[in-house]
Coordinates of C-alpha atoms in Angstrom, one line a residue:
M1 CA 184.9 25.4 228.6
I2 CA 187.7 24.5 231.0
W3 CA 191.3 25.2 229.9
R4 CA 194.1 23.1 231.3
F5 CA 197.8 23.6 230.8
G6 CA 199.5 20.6 229.3
W7 CA 200.1 19.0 225.9
R8 CA 197.3 18.2 223.4
K9 CA 197.5 16.4 220.1
R10 CA 196.7 18.2 216.9
L11 CA 195.0 16.5 213.9
T12 CA 198.5 16.2 212.4
G13 CA 199.6 14.1 215.3
R14 CA 202.1 16.7 216.7
R15 CA 201.8 17.7 220.3
V16 CA 201.0 21.3 221.0
P17 CA 200.8 23.0 224.5
S18 CA 197.3 23.9 225.4
C19 CA 198.5 27.4 226.4
V20 CA 198.7 28.0 222.6
K21 CA 195.0 27.5 222.5
I22 CA 194.5 30.1 225.3
L23 CA 196.6 32.5 223.3
H24 CA 194.6 31.9 220.2
H25 CA 191.4 32.5 222.2
C26 CA 192.8 35.9 223.4
L27 CA 193.9 36.9 220.0
R28 CA 190.7 35.9 218.3
G29 CA 189.3 39.4 218.1
C30 CA 192.5 41.1 217.1
R31 CA 192.9 42.1 213.5
V32 CA 195.8 43.8 211.8
E33 CA 194.5 46.0 209.1
Q34 CA 197.8 47.8 208.6
S35 CA 201.3 46.6 208.8
D36 CA 202.6 49.5 210.9
E37 CA 204.0 49.0 214.4
S38 CA 201.2 50.9 216.2
A39 CA 198.6 48.4 215.0
I40 CA 200.7 45.5 216.2
V41 CA 201.2 47.2 219.6
K42 CA 197.5 48.0 219.8
N43 CA 196.6 44.3 219.1
A44 CA 199.1 43.1 221.7
L45 CA 197.6 45.4 224.3
Q46 CA 194.1 44.2 223.4
A47 CA 195.2 40.6 223.7
L48 CA 196.6 41.3 227.2
I49 CA 193.3 42.9 228.2
R50 CA 191.3 40.1 226.8
F51 CA 193.5 37.6 228.7
Y52 CA 192.9 39.5 231.9
R53 CA 189.2 39.7 231.2
Y54 CA 188.6 36.0 230.4
F55 CA 191.1 34.3 232.7
I56 CA 192.0 36.5 235.7
S57 CA 188.9 38.6 236.2
P58 CA 186.6 35.7 236.9
W59 CA 188.8 34.7 239.9
L60 CA 188.8 38.3 241.3
G61 CA 185.1 38.9 241.0
R62 CA 183.2 42.0 239.9
Q63 CA 185.2 45.0 241.2
C64 CA 184.6 47.7 238.6
R65 CA 182.2 50.5 239.7
F66 CA 181.7 51.9 236.2
H67 CA 179.7 50.8 233.2
P68 CA 181.2 49.7 230.8
S69 CA 183.7 47.8 232.8
C70 CA 187.3 49.0 232.9
S71 CA 188.5 46.2 230.5
A72 CA 185.7 46.9 228.0
Y73 CA 186.5 50.6 228.3
A74 CA 190.2 50.0 227.6
I75 CA 189.5 47.9 224.5
E76 CA 187.1 50.4 223.2
A77 CA 189.5 53.3 223.9
L78 CA 192.3 51.5 222.0
E79 CA 190.1 50.8 219.0
K80 CA 188.7 54.4 218.9
H81 CA 191.8 56.5 219.8
G82 CA 194.8 54.3 219.0
T83 CA 197.7 53.1 221.1
M84 CA 198.9 56.2 222.9
R85 CA 195.7 58.1 223.7
G86 CA 193.7 54.9 224.3
S87 CA 196.3 53.6 226.8
W88 CA 196.3 57.0 228.5
L89 CA 192.5 57.0 228.8
A90 CA 192.5 53.4 230.1
A91 CA 195.1 54.2 232.7
K92 CA 193.1 57.2 233.9
R93 CA 190.0 55.1 234.1
V94 CA 191.7 52.3 236.1
A95 CA 193.1 55.0 238.5
R96 CA 189.5 56.4 239.0
C97 CA 188.1 52.9 239.8
N98 CA 188.6 52.8 243.6
P99 CA 186.4 52.3 246.6
W100 CA 185.9 56.1 247.1
S101 CA 184.6 56.6 243.6
V102 CA 180.9 57.0 242.9
G103 CA 181.1 55.1 239.6
G104 CA 178.3 55.1 237.2
F105 CA 178.0 55.4 233.4
D106 CA 181.3 56.6 231.8
P107 CA 181.6 56.1 228.0
V108 CA 184.8 56.6 226.0
P109 CA 185.0 60.2 224.9

């Protein structure tokens, strides 16, 4: 599916920017079970990671030396450990993903 920026008509006849459709695509997997702020922040971070994963990463090519990829690791760490610790684990993983790293299988602890 090709996404283009511009205006599209809804069924109601109102015109809506297609970037709203892109945002909806990124937020599709996010769910808010609780109404607390940490769940909202966690979902916002997951949406940013999904945006990177689906729209920016294909242009850059496969660069990650680990399995699962760094973006999949970050989403799993956020789901498993929450906002603070999951963000810290994801940042450590991205810092380890460099040309001098051996890589390999590295699951979320």
